[in-house]
Tab-separated table of C-alpha atoms in Angstrom:
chain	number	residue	atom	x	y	z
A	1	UNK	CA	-51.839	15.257	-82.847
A	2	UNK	CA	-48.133	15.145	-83.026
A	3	UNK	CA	-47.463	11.877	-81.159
A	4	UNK	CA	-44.386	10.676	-79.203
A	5	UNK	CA	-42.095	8.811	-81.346
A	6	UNK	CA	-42.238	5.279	-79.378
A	7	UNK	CA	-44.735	6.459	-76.725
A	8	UNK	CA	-46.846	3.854	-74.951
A	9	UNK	CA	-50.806	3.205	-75.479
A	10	UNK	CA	-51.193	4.361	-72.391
A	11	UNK	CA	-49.835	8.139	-73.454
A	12	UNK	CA	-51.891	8.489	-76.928
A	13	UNK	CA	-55.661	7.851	-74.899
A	14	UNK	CA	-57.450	9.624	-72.781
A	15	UNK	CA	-57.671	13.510	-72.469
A	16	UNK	CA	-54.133	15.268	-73.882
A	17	UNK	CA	-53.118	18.584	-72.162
A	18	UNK	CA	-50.620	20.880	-74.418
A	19	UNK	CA	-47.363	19.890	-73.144
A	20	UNK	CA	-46.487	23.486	-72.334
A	21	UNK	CA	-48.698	26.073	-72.217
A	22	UNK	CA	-47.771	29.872	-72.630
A	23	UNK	CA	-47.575	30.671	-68.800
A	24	UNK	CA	-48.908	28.841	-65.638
A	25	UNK	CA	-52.141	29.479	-64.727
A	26	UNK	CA	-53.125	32.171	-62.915
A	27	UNK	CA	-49.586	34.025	-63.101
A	28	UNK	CA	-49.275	37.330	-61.494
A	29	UNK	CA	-49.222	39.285	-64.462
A	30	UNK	CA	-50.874	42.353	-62.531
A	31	UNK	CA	-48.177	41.953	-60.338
A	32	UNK	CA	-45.091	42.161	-62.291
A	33	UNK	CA	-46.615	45.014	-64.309
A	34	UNK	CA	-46.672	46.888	-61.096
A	35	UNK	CA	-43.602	46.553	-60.158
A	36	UNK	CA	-42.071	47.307	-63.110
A	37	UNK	CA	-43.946	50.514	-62.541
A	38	UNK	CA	-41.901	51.435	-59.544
A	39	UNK	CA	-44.710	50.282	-57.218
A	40	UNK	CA	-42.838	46.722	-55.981
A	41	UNK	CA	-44.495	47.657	-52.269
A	42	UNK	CA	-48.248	47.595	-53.365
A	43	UNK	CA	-47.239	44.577	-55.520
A	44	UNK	CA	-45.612	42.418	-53.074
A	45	UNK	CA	-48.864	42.054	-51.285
A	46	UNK	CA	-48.375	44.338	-48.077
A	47	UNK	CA	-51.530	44.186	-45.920
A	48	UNK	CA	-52.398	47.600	-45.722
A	49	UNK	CA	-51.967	48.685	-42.162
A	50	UNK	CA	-50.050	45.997	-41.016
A	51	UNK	CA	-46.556	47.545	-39.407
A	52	UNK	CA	-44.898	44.735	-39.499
A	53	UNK	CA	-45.423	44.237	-43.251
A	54	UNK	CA	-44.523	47.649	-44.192
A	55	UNK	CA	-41.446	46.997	-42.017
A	56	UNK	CA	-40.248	44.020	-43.850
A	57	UNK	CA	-41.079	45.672	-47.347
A	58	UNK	CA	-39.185	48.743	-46.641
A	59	UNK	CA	-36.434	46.108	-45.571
A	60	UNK	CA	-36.831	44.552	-48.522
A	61	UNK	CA	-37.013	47.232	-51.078
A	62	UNK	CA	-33.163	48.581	-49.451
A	63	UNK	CA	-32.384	45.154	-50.079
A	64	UNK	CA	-33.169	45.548	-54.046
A	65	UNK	CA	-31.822	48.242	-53.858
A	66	UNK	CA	-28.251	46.796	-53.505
A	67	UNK	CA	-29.144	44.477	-56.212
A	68	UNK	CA	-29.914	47.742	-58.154
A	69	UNK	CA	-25.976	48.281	-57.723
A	70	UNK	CA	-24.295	45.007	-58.088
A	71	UNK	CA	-26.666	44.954	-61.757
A	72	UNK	CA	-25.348	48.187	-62.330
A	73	UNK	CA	-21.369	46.730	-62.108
A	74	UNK	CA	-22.395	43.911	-64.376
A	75	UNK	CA	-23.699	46.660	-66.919
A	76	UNK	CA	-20.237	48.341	-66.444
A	77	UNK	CA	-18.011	45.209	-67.106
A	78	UNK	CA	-20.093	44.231	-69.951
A	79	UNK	CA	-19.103	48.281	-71.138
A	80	UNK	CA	-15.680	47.714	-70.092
A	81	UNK	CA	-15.038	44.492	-71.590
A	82	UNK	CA	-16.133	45.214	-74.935
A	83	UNK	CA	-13.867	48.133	-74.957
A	84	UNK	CA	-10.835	45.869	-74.085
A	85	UNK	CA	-11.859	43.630	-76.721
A	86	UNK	CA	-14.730	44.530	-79.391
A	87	UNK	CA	-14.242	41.541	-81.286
A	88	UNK	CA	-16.023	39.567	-78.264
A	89	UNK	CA	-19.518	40.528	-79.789
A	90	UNK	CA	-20.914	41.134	-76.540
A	91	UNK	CA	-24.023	43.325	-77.782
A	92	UNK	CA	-26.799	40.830	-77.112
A	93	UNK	CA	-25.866	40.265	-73.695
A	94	UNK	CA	-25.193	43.690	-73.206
A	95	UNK	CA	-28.457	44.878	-74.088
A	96	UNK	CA	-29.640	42.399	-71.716
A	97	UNK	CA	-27.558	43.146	-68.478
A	98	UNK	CA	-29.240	46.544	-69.359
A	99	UNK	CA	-33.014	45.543	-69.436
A	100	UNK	CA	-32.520	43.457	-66.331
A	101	UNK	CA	-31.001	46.479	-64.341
A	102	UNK	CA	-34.104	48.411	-65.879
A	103	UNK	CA	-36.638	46.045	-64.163
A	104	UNK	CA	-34.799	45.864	-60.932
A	105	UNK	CA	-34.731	49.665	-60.943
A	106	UNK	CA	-38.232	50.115	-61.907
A	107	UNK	CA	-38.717	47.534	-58.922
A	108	UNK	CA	-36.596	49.508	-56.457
A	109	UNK	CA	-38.763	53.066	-55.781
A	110	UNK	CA	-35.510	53.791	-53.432
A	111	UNK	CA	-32.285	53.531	-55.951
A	112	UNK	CA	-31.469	56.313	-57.459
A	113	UNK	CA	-30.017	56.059	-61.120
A	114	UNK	CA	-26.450	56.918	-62.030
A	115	UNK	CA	-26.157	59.754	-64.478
A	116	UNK	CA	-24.673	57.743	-67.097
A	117	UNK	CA	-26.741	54.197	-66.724
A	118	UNK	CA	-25.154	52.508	-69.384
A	119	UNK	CA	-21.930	52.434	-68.783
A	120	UNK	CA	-20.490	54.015	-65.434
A	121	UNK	CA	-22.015	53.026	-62.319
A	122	UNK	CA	-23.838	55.317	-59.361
A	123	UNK	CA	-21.928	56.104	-56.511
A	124	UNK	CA	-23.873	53.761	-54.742
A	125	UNK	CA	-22.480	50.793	-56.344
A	126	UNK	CA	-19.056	51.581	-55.966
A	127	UNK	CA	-18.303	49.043	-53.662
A	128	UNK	CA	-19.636	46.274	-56.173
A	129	UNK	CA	-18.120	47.833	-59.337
A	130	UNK	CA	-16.209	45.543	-61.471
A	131	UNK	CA	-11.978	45.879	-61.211
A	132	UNK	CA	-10.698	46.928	-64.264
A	133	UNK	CA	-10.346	43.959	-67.477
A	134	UNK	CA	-7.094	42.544	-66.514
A	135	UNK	CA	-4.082	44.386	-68.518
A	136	UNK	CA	-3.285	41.267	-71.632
A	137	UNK	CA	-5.215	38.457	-69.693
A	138	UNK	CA	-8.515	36.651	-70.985
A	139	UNK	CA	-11.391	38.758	-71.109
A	140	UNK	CA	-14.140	36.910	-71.660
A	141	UNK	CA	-13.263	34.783	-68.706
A	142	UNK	CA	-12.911	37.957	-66.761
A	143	UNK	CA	-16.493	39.084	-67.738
A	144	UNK	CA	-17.916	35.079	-66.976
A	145	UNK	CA	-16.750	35.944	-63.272
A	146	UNK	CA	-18.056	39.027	-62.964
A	147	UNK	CA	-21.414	37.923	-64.393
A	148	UNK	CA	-21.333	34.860	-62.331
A	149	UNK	CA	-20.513	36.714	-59.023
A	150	UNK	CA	-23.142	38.730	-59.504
A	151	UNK	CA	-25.605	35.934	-59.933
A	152	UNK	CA	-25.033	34.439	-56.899
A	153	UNK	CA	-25.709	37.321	-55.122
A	154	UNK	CA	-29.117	38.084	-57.424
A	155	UNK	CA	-30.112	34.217	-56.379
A	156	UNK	CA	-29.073	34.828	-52.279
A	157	UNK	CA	-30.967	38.019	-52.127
A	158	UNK	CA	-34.067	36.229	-53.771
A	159	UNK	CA	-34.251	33.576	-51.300
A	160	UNK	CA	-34.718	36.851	-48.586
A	161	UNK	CA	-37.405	38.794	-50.645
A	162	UNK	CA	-41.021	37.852	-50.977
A	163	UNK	CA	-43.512	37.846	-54.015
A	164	UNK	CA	-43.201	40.110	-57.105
A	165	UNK	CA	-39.204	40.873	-55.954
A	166	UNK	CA	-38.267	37.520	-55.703
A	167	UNK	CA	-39.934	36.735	-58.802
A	168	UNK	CA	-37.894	39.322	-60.722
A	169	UNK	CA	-34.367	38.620	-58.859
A	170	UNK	CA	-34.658	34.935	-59.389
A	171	UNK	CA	-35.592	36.210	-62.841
A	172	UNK	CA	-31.894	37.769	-62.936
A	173	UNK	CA	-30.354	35.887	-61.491
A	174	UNK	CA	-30.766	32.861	-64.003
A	175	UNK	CA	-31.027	35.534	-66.543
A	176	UNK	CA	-27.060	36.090	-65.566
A	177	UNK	CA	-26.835	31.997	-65.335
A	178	UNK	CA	-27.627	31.980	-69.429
A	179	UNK	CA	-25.068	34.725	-69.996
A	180	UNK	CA	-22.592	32.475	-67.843
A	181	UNK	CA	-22.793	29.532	-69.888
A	182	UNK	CA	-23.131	31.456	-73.086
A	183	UNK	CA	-19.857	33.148	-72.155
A	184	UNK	CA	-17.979	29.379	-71.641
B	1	UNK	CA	-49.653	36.558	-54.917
B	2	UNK	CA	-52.518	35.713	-53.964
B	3	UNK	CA	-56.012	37.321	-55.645
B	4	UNK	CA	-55.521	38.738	-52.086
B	5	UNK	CA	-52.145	39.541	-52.081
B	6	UNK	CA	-51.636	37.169	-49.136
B	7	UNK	CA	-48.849	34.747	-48.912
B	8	UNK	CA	-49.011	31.294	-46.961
B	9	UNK	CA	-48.577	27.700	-47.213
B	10	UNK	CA	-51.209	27.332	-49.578
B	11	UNK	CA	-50.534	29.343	-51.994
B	12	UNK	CA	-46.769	27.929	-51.867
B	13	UNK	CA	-47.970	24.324	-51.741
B	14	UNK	CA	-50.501	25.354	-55.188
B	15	UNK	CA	-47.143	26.904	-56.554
B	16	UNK	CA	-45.359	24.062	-55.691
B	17	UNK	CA	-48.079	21.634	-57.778
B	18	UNK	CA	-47.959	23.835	-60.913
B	19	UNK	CA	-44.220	23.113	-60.933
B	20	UNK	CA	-44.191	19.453	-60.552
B	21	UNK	CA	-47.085	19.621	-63.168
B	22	UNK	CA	-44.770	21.218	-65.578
B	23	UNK	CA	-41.824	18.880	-64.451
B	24	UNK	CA	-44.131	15.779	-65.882
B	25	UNK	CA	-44.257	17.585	-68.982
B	26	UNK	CA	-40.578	18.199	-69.121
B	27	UNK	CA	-39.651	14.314	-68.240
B	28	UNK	CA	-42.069	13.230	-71.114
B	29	UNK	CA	-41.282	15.918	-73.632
B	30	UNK	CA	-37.397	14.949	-73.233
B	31	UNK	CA	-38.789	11.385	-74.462
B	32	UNK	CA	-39.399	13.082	-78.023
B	33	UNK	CA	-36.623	15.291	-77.718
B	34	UNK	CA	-34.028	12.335	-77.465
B	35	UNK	CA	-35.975	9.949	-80.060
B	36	UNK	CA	-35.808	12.875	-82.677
B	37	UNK	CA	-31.689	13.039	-82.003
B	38	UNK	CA	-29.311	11.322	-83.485
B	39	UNK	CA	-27.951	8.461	-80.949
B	40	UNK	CA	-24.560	10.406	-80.741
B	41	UNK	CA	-26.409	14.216	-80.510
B	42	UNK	CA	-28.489	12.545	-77.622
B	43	UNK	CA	-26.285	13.370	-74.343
B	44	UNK	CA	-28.170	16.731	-74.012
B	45	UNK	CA	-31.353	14.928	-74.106
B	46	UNK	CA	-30.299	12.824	-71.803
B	47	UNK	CA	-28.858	14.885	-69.226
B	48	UNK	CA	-31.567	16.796	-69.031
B	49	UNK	CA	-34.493	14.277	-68.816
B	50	UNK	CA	-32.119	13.012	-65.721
B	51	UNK	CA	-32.252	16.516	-64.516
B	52	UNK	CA	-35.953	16.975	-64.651
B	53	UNK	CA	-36.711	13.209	-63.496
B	54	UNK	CA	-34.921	14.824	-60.371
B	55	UNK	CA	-36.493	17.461	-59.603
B	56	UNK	CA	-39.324	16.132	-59.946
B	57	UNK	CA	-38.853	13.680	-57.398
B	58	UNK	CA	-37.403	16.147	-54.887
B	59	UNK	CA	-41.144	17.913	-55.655
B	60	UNK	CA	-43.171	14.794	-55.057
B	61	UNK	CA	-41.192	14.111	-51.490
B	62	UNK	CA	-41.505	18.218	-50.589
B	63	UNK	CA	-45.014	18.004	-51.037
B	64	UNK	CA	-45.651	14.764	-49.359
B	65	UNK	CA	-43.757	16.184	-46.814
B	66	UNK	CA	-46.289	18.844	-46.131
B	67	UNK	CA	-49.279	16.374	-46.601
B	68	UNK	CA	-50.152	17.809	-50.108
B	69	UNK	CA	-50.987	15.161	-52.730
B	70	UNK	CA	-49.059	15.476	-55.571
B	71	UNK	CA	-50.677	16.096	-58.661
B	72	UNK	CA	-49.470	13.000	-61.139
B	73	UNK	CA	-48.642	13.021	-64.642
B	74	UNK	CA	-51.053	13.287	-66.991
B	75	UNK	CA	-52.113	10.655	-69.220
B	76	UNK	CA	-51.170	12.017	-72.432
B	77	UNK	CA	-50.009	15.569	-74.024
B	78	UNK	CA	-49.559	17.196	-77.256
B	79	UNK	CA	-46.602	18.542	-78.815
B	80	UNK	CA	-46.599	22.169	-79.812
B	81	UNK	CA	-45.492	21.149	-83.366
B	82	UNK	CA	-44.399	18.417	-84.985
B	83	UNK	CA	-41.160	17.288	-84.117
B	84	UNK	CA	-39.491	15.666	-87.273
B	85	UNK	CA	-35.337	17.325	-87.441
B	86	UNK	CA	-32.720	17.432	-84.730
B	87	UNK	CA	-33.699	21.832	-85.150
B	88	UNK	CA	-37.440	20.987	-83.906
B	89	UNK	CA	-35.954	18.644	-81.613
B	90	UNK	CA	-34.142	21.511	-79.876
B	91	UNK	CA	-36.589	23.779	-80.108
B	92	UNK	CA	-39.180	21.405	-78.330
B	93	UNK	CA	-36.289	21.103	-75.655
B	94	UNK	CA	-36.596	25.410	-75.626
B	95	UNK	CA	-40.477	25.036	-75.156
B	96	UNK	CA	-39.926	22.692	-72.007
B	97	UNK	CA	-37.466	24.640	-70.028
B	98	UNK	CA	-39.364	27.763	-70.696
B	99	UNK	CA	-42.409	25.612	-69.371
B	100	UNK	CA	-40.789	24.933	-66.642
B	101	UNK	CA	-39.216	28.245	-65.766
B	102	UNK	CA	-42.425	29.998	-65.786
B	103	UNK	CA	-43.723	27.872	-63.496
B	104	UNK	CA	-40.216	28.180	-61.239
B	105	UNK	CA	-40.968	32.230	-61.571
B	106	UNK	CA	-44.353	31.589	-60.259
B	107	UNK	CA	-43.192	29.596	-57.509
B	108	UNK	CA	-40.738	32.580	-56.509
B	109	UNK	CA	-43.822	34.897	-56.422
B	110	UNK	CA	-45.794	32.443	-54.426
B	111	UNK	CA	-43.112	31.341	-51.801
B	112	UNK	CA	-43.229	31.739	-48.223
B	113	UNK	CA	-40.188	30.053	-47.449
B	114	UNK	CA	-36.854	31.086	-47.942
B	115	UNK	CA	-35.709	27.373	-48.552
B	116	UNK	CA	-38.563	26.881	-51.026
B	117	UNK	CA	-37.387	30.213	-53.079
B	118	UNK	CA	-33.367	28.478	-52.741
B	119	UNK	CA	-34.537	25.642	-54.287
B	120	UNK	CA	-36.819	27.873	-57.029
B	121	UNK	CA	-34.005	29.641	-57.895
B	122	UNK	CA	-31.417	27.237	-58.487
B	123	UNK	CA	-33.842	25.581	-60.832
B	124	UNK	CA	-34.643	28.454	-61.994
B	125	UNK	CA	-31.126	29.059	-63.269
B	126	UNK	CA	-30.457	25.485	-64.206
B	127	UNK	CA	-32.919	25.440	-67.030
B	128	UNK	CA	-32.183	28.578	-68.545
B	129	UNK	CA	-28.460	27.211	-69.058
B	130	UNK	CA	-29.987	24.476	-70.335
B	131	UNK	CA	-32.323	26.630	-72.903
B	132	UNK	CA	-29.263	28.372	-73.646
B	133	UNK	CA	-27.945	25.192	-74.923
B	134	UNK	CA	-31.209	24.484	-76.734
B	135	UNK	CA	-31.542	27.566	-78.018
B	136	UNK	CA	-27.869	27.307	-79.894
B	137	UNK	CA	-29.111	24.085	-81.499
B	138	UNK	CA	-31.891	25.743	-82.425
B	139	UNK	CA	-30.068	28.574	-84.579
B	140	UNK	CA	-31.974	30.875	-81.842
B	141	UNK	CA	-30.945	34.348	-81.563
B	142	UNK	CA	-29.828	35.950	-79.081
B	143	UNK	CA	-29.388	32.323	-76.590
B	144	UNK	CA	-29.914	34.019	-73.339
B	145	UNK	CA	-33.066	35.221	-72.246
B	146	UNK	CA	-32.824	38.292	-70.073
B	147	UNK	CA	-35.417	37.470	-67.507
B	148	UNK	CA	-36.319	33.807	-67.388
B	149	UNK	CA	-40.117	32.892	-66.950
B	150	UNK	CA	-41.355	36.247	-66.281
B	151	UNK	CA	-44.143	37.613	-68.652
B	152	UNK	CA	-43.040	40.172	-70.869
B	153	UNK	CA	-43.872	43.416	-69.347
């Protein structure tokens, strides 16, 4: 047993539980598989032939769909600022603004994909694409805002989404927190 | 969800256990964590046990609130691996806000209130900055994790 430097008596007896296991019991791995399959309404529990359910989930799935969009402008300033300045080393993150807006289109059966993923963002997320990197000013801290506006709006729409969506935009959302504070 | 994909106070209140169960762990593991630091490399440490000892009393109250007992810490744990450098030290730090996002992540799925899931993801987002931190002192790469406490796919 690896013991606790200075722990009490009271710590080393009795029955020891790992101190973290791999994942909570009973997660919804089933879940989060399916809606990474593009099937977020079966997975978010909708009681089959309940109206009202398949009202809110349709509401709900628009909703991720915006998110869809503002993920898609983070993927473009992440493109944009490493074009304005390469030597920021932004490939890690990069790769990850791209796997998140993967999952949260795989989670949205109603977004449709831009042409060009990567780098350009669809029509539809126009009105939450980045503004240009600012001509000669800092940008890194110009990327930490975008990332960190978009965030915040990954963590408000979680709080209005249910189950396996909620899961993955709160998911996001911190994901986006980590790229904040790596980008300090 | 639910085994039958139904969402209610229950299953939030279970939720809501699992993360104050992983909180415990957190508060104690950040014992170990701070003992295995240097006294002026401890701030991290200590920031973040404060951080967790928080939550975890904001847990305990929510669930009394409903009625629920709250499950207590448990009487003793075991570390993952021996924690003997300032590296393992960090990396034990990694293990516990993982822990603890997971459970945050399975709290989001589990939620039937939209406070609940505004408190789940703040959390949720405060312990991956501080992994990120962890991870760094760690020599981890890449420091971010692109989707905090959900299973890989």
């Amino acid at each position: 047993m690896c013991s606790r430097p200075g722990a009490g008596g009271a710590e080393r007896m009795g029955a020891m539980v790992p101190l973290a296991p791999p994942a909570p019991a009973g997660l919804p791995r089933r879940a989060f598989l399916a809606a990474s399959a593009g099937l977020a309404l079966l997975a978010a529990g909708c009681t089959a032939g309940s109206s009202d359910t398949t009202a809110v989930s349709t509401e709900e799935a628009d909703r991720l769909a915006e998110q869809v969009a503002v993920q898609e402008a983070v993927v473009a300033a992440y493109a944009a600022a490493t074009t304005a300045d390469p030597a920021l080393a932004l490939s890690d993150l990069a790769a990850q603004a791209g796997e998140q807006l993967d999952r949260l289109r795989a989670a949205a059966p109603s977004a449709t994909a831009s042409p060009a993923a990567s780098a350009v963002p669809s029509p539809a997320a126009s009105s939450s694409a980045p503004p240009a990197v600012p001509t000669g000013g800092d940008v890194r801290t110009w990327l930490r805002g975008q990332v960190a506006g978009a965030a915040a709006a990954h963590a408000a729409a979680c709080a209005r989404q249910t189950g396996a969506r909620a899961a993955l935009l709160g998911s996001v959302a911190a994901g986006l927190r980590g790229h904040e504070a790596a980008l300090a | 969800m639910a085994d039958d994909g139904v969402l209610d106070e229950g299953t939030e209140t279970a939720a809501l256990q699992e993360v104050l169960a992983a909180e415990h762990a957190a508060v104690w593991g950040y014992g170990t964590v701070g003992a295995a630091l240097p006294l002026d490399a401890r701030e991290p440490a200590v920031a973040g046990e404060v951080a967790h000892r928080d939550v975890r009393d904001r847990l305990v109250a929510l669930l009394e609130s409903r009625g629920a007992d709250p499950v207590t810490r448990e009487p003793g744990y075991t570390l993952p691996f021996p924690v003997l450098s300032a590296v393992d030290a960090a990396a034990l730090a990694v293990v516990l806000e993982e822990g603890v996002s997971a459970a945050w992540v399975r709290l989001l799925d589990q939620a039937t209130e939209p406070a609940v899931r505004e408190l789940a993801v703040g959390e949720l987002g405060a312990a991956e900055v501080r992994a990120v931190g962890w991870r760094t002192a760690a020599g981890r790469t890449p420091v971010t994790d692109a989707l905090p406490g959900l299973p890989q796919a």
